[in-house]
Coordinates of C-alpha atoms and ligand atoms in Angstrom, one line a residue:
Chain A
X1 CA -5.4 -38.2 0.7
X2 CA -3.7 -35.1 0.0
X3 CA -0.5 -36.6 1.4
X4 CA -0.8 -39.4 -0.9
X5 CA -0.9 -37.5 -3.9
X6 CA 1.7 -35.6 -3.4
X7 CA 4.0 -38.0 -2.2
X8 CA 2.8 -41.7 -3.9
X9 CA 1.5 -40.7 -7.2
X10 CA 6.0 -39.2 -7.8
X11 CA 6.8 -42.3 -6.1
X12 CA 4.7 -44.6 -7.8
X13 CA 5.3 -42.8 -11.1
X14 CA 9.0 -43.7 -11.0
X15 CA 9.2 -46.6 -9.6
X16 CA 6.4 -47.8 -12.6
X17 CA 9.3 -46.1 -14.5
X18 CA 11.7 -48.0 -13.2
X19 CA 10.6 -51.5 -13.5
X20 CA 9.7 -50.9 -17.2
X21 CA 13.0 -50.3 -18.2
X22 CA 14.7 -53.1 -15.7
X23 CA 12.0 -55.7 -17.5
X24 CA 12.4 -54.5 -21.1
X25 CA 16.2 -55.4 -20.7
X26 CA 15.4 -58.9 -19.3
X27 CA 12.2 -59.7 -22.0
X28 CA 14.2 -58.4 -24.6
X29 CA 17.7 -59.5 -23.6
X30 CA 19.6 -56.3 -24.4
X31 CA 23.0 -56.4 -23.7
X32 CA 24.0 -54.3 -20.8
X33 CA 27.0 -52.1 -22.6
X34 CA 23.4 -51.5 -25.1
X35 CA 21.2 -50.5 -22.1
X36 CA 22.2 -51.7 -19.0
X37 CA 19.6 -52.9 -16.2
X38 CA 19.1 -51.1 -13.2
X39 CA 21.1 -53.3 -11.3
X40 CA 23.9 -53.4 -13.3
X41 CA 24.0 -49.3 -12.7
X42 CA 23.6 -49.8 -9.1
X43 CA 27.0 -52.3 -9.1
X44 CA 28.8 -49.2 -11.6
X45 CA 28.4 -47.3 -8.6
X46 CA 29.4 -49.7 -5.7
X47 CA 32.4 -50.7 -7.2
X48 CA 33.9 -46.9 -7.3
X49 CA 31.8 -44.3 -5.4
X50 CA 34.6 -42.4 -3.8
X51 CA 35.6 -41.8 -7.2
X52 CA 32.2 -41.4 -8.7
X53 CA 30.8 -39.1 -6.1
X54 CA 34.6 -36.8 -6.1
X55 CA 33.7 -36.0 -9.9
X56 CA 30.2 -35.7 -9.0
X57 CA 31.5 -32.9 -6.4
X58 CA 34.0 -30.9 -9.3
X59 CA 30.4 -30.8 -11.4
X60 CA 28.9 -29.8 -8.5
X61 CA 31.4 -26.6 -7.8
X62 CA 32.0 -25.9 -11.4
X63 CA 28.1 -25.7 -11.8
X64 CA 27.4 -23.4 -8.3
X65 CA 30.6 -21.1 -8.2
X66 CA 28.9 -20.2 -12.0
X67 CA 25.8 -20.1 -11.2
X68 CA 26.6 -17.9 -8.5
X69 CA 28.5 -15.5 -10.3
X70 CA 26.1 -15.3 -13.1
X71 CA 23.3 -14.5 -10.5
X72 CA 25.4 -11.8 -9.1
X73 CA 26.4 -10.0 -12.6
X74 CA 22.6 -10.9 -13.8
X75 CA 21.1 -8.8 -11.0
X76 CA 23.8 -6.1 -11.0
X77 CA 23.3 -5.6 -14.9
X78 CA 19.3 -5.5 -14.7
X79 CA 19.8 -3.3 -11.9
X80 CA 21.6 -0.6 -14.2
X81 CA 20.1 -1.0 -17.4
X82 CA 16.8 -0.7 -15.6
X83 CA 17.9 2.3 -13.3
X84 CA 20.1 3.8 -16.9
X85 CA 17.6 3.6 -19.6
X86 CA 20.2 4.9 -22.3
X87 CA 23.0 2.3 -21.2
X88 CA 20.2 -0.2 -21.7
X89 CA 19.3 1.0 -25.3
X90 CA 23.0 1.1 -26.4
X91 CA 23.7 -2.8 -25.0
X92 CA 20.9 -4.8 -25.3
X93 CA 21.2 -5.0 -29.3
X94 CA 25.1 -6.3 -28.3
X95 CA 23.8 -8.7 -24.9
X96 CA 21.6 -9.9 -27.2
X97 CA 23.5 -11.1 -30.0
X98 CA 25.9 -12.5 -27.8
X99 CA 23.3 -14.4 -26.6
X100 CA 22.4 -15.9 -29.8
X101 CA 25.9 -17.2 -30.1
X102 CA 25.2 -20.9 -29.3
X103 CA 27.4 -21.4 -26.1
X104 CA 28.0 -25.1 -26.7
X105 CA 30.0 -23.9 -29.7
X106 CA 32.4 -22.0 -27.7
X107 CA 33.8 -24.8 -25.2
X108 CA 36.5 -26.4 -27.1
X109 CA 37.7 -22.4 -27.7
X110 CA 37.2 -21.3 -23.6
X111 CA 39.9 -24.5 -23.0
X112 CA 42.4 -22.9 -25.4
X113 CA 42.0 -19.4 -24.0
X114 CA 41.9 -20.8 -20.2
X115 CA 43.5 -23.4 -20.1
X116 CA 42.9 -27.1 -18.8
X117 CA 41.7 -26.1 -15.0
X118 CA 38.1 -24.9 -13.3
X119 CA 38.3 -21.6 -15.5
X120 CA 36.8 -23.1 -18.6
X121 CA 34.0 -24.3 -17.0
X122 CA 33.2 -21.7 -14.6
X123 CA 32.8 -19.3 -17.2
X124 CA 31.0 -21.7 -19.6
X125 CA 28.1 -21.8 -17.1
X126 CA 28.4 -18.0 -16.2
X127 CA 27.6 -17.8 -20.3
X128 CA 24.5 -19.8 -20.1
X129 CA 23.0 -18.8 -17.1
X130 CA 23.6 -15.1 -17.3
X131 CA 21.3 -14.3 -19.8
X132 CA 17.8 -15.7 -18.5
X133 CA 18.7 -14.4 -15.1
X134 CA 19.3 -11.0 -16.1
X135 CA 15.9 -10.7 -18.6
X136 CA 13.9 -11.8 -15.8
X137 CA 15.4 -9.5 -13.7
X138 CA 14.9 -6.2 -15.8
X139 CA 11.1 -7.8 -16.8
X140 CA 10.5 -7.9 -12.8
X141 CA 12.0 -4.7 -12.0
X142 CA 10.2 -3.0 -15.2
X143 CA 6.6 -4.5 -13.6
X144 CA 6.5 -2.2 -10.4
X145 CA 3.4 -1.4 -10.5
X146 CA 2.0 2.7 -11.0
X147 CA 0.7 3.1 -7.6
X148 CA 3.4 1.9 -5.7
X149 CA 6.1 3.9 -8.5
X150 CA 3.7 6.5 -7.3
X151 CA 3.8 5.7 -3.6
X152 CA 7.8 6.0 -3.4
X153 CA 7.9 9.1 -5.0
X154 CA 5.2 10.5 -3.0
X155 CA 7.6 9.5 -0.1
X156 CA 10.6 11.4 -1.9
X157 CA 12.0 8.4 -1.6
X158 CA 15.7 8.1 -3.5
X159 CA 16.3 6.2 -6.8
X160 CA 18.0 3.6 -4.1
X161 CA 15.5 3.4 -1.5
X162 CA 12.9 2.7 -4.2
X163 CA 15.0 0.3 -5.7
X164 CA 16.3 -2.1 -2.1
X165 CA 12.2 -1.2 -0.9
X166 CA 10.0 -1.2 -3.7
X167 CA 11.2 -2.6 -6.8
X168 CA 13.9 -5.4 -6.3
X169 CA 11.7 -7.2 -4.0
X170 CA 8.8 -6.7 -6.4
X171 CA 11.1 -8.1 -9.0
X172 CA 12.2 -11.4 -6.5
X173 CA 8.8 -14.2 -7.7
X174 CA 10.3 -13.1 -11.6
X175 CA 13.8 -13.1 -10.5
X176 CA 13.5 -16.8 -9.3
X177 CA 11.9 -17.5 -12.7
X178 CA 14.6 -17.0 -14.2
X179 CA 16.9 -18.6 -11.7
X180 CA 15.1 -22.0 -11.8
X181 CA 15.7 -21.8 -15.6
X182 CA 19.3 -20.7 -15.1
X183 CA 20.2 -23.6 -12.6
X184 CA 18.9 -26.3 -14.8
X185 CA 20.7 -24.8 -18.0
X186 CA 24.4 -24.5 -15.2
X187 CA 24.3 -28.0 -14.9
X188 CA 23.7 -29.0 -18.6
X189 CA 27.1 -25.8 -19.8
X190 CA 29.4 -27.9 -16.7
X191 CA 29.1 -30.9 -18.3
X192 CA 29.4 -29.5 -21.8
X193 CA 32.3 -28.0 -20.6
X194 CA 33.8 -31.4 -18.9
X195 CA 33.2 -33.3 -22.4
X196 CA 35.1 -30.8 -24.6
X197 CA 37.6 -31.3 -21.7
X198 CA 37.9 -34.2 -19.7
X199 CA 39.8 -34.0 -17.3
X200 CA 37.5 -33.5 -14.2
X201 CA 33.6 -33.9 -13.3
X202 CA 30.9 -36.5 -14.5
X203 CA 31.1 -35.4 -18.3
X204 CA 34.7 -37.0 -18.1
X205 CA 33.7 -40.1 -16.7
X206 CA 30.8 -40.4 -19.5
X207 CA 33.4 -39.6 -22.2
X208 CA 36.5 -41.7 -20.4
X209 CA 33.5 -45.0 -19.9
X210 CA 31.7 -44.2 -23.6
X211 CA 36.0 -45.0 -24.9
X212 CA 36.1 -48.2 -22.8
X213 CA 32.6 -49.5 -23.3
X214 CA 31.6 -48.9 -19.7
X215 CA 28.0 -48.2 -20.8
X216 CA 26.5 -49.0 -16.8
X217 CA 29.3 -46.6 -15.5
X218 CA 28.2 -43.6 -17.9
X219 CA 24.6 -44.5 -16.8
X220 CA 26.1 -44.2 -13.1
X221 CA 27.0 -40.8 -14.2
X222 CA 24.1 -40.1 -16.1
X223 CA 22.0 -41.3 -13.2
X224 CA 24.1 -38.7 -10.2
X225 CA 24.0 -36.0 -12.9
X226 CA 20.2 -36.1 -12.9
X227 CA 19.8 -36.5 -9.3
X228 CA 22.5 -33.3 -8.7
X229 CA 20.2 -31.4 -11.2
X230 CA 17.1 -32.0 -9.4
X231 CA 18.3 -31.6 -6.2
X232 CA 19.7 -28.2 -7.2
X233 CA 16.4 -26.9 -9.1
X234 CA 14.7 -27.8 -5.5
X235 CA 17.2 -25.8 -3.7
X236 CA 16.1 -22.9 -5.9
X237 CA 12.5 -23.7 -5.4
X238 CA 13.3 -23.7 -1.1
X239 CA 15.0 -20.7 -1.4
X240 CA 12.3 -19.3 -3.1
X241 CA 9.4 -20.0 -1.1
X242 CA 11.9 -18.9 2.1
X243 CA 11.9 -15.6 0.4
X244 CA 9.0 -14.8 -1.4
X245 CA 6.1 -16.4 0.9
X246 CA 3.6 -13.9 -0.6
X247 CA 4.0 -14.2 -3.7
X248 CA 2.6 -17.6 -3.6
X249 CA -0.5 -15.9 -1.6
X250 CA -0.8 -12.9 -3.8
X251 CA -0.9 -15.4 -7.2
X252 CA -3.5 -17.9 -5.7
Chain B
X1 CA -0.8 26.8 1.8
X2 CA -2.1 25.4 -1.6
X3 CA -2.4 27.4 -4.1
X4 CA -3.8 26.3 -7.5
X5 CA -4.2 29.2 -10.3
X6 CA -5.7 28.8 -13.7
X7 CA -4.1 25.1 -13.4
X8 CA -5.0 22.9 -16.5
X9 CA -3.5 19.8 -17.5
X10 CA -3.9 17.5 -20.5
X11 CA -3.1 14.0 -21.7
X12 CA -2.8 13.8 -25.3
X13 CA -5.9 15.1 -26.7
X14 CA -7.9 14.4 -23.8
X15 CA -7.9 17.8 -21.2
X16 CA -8.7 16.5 -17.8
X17 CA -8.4 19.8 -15.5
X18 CA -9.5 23.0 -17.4
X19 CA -8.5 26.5 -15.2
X20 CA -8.9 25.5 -12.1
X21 CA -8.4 27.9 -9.1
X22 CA -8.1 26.7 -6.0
X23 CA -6.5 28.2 -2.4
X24 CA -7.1 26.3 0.1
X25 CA -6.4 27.1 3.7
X26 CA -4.0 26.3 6.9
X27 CA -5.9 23.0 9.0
X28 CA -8.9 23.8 6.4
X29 CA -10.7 20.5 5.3
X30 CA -11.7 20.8 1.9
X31 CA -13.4 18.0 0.1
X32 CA -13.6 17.8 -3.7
X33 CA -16.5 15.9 -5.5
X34 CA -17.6 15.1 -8.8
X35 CA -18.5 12.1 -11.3
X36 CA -15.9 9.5 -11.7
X37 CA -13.6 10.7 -15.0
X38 CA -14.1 14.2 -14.3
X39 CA -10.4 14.5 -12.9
X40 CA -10.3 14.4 -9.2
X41 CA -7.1 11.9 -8.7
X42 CA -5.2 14.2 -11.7
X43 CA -6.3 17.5 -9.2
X44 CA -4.8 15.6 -6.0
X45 CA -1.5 14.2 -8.4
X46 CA -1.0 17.8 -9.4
X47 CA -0.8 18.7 -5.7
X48 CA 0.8 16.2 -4.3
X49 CA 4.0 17.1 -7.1
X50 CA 3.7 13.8 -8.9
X51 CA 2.2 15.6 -12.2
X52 CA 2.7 19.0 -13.6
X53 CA 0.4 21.0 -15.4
X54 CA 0.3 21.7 -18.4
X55 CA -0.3 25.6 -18.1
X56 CA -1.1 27.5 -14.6
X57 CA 1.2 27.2 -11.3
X58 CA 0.9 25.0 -8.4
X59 CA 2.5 26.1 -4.8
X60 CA 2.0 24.1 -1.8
X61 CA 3.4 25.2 1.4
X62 CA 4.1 22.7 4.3
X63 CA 6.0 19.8 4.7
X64 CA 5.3 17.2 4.7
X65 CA 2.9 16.1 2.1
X66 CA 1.1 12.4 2.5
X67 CA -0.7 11.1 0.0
X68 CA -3.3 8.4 0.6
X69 CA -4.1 6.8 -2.8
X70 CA -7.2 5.5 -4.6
X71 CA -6.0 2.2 -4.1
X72 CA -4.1 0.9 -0.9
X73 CA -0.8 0.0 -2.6
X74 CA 0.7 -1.8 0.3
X75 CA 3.8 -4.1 -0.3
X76 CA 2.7 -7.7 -0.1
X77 CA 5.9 -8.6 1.6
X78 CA 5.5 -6.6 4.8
X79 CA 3.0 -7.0 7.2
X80 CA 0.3 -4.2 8.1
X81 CA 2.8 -3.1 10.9
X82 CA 5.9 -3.3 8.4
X83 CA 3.8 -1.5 5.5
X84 CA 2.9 1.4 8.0
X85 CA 6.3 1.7 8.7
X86 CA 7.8 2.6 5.3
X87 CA 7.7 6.0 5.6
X88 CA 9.5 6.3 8.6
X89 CA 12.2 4.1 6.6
X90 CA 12.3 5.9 3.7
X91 CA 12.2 9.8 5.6
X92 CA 15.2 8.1 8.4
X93 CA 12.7 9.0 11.1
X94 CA 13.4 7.4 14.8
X95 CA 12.2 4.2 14.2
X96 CA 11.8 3.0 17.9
X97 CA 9.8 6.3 18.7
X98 CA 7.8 6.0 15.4
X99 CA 6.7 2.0 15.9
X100 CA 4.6 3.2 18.9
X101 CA 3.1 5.3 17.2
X102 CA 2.5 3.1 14.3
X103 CA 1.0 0.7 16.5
X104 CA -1.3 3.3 18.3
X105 CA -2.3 4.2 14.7
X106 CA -3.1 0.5 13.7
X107 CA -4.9 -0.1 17.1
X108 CA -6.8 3.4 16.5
X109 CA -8.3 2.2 13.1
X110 CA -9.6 -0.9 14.6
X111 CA -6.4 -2.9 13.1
X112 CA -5.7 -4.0 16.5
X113 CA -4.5 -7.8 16.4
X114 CA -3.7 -7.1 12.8
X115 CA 0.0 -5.6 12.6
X116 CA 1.5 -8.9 12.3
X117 CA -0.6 -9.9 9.1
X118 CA 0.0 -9.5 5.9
X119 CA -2.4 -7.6 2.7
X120 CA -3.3 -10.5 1.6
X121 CA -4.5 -11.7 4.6
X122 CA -6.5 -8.3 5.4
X123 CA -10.1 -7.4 3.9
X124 CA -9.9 -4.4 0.7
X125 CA -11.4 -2.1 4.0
X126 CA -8.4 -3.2 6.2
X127 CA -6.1 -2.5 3.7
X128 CA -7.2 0.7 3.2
X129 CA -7.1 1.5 7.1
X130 CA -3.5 0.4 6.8
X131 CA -3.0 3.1 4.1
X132 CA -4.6 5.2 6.0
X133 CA -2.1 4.9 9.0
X134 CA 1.0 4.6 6.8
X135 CA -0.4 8.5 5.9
X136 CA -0.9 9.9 8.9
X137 CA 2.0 8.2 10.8
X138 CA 4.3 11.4 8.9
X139 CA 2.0 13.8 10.8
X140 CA 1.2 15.4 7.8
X141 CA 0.8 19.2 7.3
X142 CA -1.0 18.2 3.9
X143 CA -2.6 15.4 3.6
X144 CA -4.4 14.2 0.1
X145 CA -6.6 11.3 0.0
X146 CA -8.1 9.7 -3.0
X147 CA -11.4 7.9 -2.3
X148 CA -9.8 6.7 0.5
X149 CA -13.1 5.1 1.7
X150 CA -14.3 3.3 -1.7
X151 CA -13.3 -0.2 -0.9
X152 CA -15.5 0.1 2.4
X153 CA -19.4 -1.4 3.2
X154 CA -21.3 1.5 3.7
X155 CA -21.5 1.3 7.6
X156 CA -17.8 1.0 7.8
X157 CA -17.8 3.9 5.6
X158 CA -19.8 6.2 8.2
X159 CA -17.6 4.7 10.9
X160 CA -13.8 5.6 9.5
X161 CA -15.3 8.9 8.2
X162 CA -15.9 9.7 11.8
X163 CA -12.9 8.4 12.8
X164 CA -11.0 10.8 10.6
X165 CA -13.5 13.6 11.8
X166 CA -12.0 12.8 15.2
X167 CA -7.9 12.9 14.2
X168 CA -8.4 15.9 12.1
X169 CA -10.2 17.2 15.1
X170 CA -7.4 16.2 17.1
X171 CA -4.2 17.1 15.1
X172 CA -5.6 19.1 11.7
X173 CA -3.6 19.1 9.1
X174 CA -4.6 21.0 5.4
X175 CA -6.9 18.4 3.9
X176 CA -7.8 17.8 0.8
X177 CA -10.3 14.6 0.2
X178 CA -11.5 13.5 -2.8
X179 CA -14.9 12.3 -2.7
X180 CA -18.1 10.3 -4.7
X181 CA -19.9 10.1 -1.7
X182 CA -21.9 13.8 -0.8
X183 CA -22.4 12.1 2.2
X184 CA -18.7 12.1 3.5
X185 CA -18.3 15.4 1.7
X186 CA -20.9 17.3 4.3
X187 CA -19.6 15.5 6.9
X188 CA -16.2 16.2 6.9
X189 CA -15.3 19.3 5.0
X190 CA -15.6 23.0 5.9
X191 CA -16.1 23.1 2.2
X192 CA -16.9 21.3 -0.6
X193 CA -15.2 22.0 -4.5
X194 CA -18.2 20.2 -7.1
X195 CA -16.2 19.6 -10.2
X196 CA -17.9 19.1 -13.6
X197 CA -16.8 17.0 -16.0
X198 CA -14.8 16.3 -19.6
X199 CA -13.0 18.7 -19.0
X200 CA -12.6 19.1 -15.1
X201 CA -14.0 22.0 -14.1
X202 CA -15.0 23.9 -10.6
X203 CA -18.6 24.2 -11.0
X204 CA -18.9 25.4 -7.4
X205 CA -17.4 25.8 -4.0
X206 CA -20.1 25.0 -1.3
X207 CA -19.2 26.6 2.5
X208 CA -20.3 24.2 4.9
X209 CA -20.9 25.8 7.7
X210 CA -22.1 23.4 10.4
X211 CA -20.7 23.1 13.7
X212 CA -18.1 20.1 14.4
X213 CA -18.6 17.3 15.4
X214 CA -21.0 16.3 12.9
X215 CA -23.0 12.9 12.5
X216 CA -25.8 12.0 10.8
X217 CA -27.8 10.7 13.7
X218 CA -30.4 12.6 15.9
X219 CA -28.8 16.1 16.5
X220 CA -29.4 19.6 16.1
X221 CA -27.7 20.4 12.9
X222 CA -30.5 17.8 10.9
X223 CA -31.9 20.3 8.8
X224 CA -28.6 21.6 7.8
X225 CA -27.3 18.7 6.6
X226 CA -30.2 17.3 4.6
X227 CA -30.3 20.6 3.0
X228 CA -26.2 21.2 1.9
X229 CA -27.2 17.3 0.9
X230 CA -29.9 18.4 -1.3
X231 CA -27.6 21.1 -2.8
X232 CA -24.6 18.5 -3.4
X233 CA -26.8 16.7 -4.9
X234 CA -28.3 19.0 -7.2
X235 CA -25.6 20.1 -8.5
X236 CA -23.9 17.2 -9.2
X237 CA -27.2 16.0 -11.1
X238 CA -27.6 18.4 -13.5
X239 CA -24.5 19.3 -14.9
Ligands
ADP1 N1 -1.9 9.1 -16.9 C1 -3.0 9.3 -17.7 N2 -2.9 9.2 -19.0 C2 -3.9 9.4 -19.9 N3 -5.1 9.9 -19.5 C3 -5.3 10.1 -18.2 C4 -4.3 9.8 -17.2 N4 -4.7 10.1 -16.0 C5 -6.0 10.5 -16.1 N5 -6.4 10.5 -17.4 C6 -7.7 10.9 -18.0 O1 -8.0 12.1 -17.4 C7 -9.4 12.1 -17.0 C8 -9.6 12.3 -15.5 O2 -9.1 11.1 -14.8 P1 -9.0 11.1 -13.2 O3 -8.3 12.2 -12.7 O4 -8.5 9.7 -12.9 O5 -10.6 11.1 -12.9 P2 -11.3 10.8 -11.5 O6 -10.3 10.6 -10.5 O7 -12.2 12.0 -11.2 O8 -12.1 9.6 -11.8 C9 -10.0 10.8 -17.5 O9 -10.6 11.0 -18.8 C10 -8.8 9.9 -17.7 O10 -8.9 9.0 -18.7
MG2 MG1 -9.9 8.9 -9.3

């Protein structure tokens, strides 16, 4: 019973999903560079997937190696604004407004300043993701509770020891909420990124098919680019649960 | 070895400790009592270093200090085993020669086949036990405990107060245990601080002088008991 709801009702939801669309196309007989038909997505693929699934792959780096970076500078930044109270008053006004700068804006500019290679988007994602990760950070390492602030100074523990034992893995259920938010927003800044420059990843092949018409081979892309995001945001989620066990038990 | 004179401290407008003096002796056991609100966890902070006062001087002599808090504070992430532990981490101790003993402390407290589970997996009286070990396992020279025994059923209660009878017994270090219950009080201390409250006061210090080990079943030392209990009692009443 359990197992079925947690595995049909997804299943069933799509697939109910699915077949909607496929028989809207065939009742209403819309073209297929309109809204293609399942199937016709499904032949987009088969007749390139080597070269489908090698663009898929540059999203797929561009998106991680920024991620990655953004989760390292994230948790390094909330680490010393948190631990340096004075550094945090003088740039959070200026993290802030950067913030507020819509990123999207910036792409076409990154490509003039970096060039035509990986660098653009790299640090496109690094600009989206870094923020959320780095307020949940400082919000989770802000939360340590009195008794156990009170605990590691009873200990005479160090500003470090109560950092790497108390309050960073305090911090780790909000530092994850802000990394399943970030890993979502990586893919979406990669494939910004690969629009205002196509020359690599699925945004290319979306623009490159929209100029030809190829509307079931963008949907191809469309279709991977979902499937890459999800599967990333559950990687997050596996990681999570691998690391913080208890905070599952601690919330229920 | 502590040392309290005409100690007072303040939050805001509110004065929670007014000129307290307090000495309290090498290996003595000195429990402190008095309504809830009427400062007993600022008295133990103010020892224990975490608060200053706000006029008066505090000196504590001997190293080191544990405190047992008014609520267990374990990590969630580490097991019962892993929480007693910390200290040991965070003071570099030898942490082969200390696990023994962190398991000996576990299996004294009645934790036995619970060092592999985690807080929220252990009963607000276990978890307290586990606080209880993570203080002790620094063989404390001064050790400060807030209610450590509030989270517990009565009879559970009577049963770790003996038990900490028994290891201050064993290996005394300078005690200072703040208390509700005037049970507890009589039975552990050699004396007894009644504070009064808003602001924190010593009303009066009680000697207890009744001879160790003490119980509150059938013995000789009855009548003594009932009758320090009568006195707690009193003069917690009618203040
Ligand atoms: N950190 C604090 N900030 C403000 N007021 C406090 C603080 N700690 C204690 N108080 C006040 O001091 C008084 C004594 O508190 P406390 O020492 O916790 O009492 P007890 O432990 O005897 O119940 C109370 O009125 C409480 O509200
Ligand atoms: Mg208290």
């Amino acid at each position: 019973m359990t197992r079925a709801r947690t595995w049909g009702l997804p299943v069933l939801g799509a697939v109910s999903a699915i077949a909607l669309w496929w028989s809207a196309t065939a009742v209403f007989g819309i073209r297929s560079f309109i809204l293609p038909a399942p199937p016709d997505i499904v032949a987009a693929f088969r007749a390139q997937p080597a070269y489908l699934l090698r663009e898929a792959g540059a999203t797929l780096t561009g998106t991680v190696t920024g991620f990655g970076i953004a989760t390292v500078a994230g948790l390094l930044l909330a680490v010393l604004l948190t631990a340096w109270r004075s550094l945090e008053r003088a740039t959070l006004p200026v993290l802030v407004a950067l913030n507020s700068v819509p990123k999207v804006a910036v792409a076409p500019l990154l490509v003039v300043w970096l060039g035509f290679g990986a660098r653009p988007k790299i640090v496109l994602v690094v600009l989206i993701c870094f923020f959320p990760i780095l307020v949940a950070t400082m919000a989770g390492l802000t939360s340590t509770p009195a008794e156990l602030g009170e605990l590691a100074r009873s200990l005479s523990a160090s500003v470090w020891q109560a950092y790497v034992k108390i309050r960073l893995p305090w911090a780790l259920p909000q530092v994850f909420v802000g990394l399943k938010v970030a890993i979502s927003l990586a893919v979406i800044g990669a494939v910004v990124a690969e629009i205002s420059n196509p020359t690599s990843g699925l945004g290319a092949v979306i623009v490159l098919s929209g100029m030809s018409f190829d509307t079931p081979l963008a949907f191809a892309a469309i279709v991977l680019l979902a499937v890459l995001s999800t599967v990333l945001f559950y990687l997050v989620v596996a990681l999570e649960r691998w690391l913080v066990p208890w905070a599952r038990a601690i919330s229920a | 070895m502590i040392e309290l004179t005409r100690v007072s401290r303040s939050f805001g407008a509110v004065q929670a400790l007014r000129d307290i003096d307090l000495s309290v002796a090498e290996n003595e056991f000195v429990a402190v009592i008095g309504r809830s609100g009427c400062g007993k966890s600022t008295l133990l902070r103010l020892i224990a270093g975490l608060l200053e006062p706000s006029a008066g001087t505090v000196t504590v002599s001997g190293a080191p200090v544990a405190l047992m808090q008014q609520v267990p504070a374990l990590l969630p992430w580490r097991t019962a085993l892993g929480n007693v532990m910390l200290p040991v981490e965070i003071r570099r101790l030898p942490r082969e020669q200390y696990r023994d003993r962190a398991v000996a402390l576990l299996d004294a407290v009645g934790l036995a086949g619970f060092h592999d589970r985690h807080p929220y997996e252990l009963s607000g009286g276990m978890q307290q036990r586990v606080a209880l070990c993570r203080a002790l396992i620094q063989q404390p020279r001064v050790l400060l405990m807030d209610e450590p025994f509030s989270a517990l059923d009565a009879l559970t209660r009577e049963e770790m107060a003996g038990q900490l009878q028994d290891l201050h017994l064993a290996r005394s270090a300078t005690t200072v245990f703040v208390t509700h219950s005037i049970q507890e009080a009589v039975l552990l201390a050699d004396r007894v601080v009644v504070l009064s409250p808003r602001p924190g006061r010593v009303r009066k210090v009680l000697g207890v002088d009744i001879p160790r080990p003490r119980s509150f079943g059938h013995n000789a030392h009855l009548e003594a008991v009932a009758e320090c209990v009568a006195h707690l009692h009193d003069l917690l009443l009618h203040d």
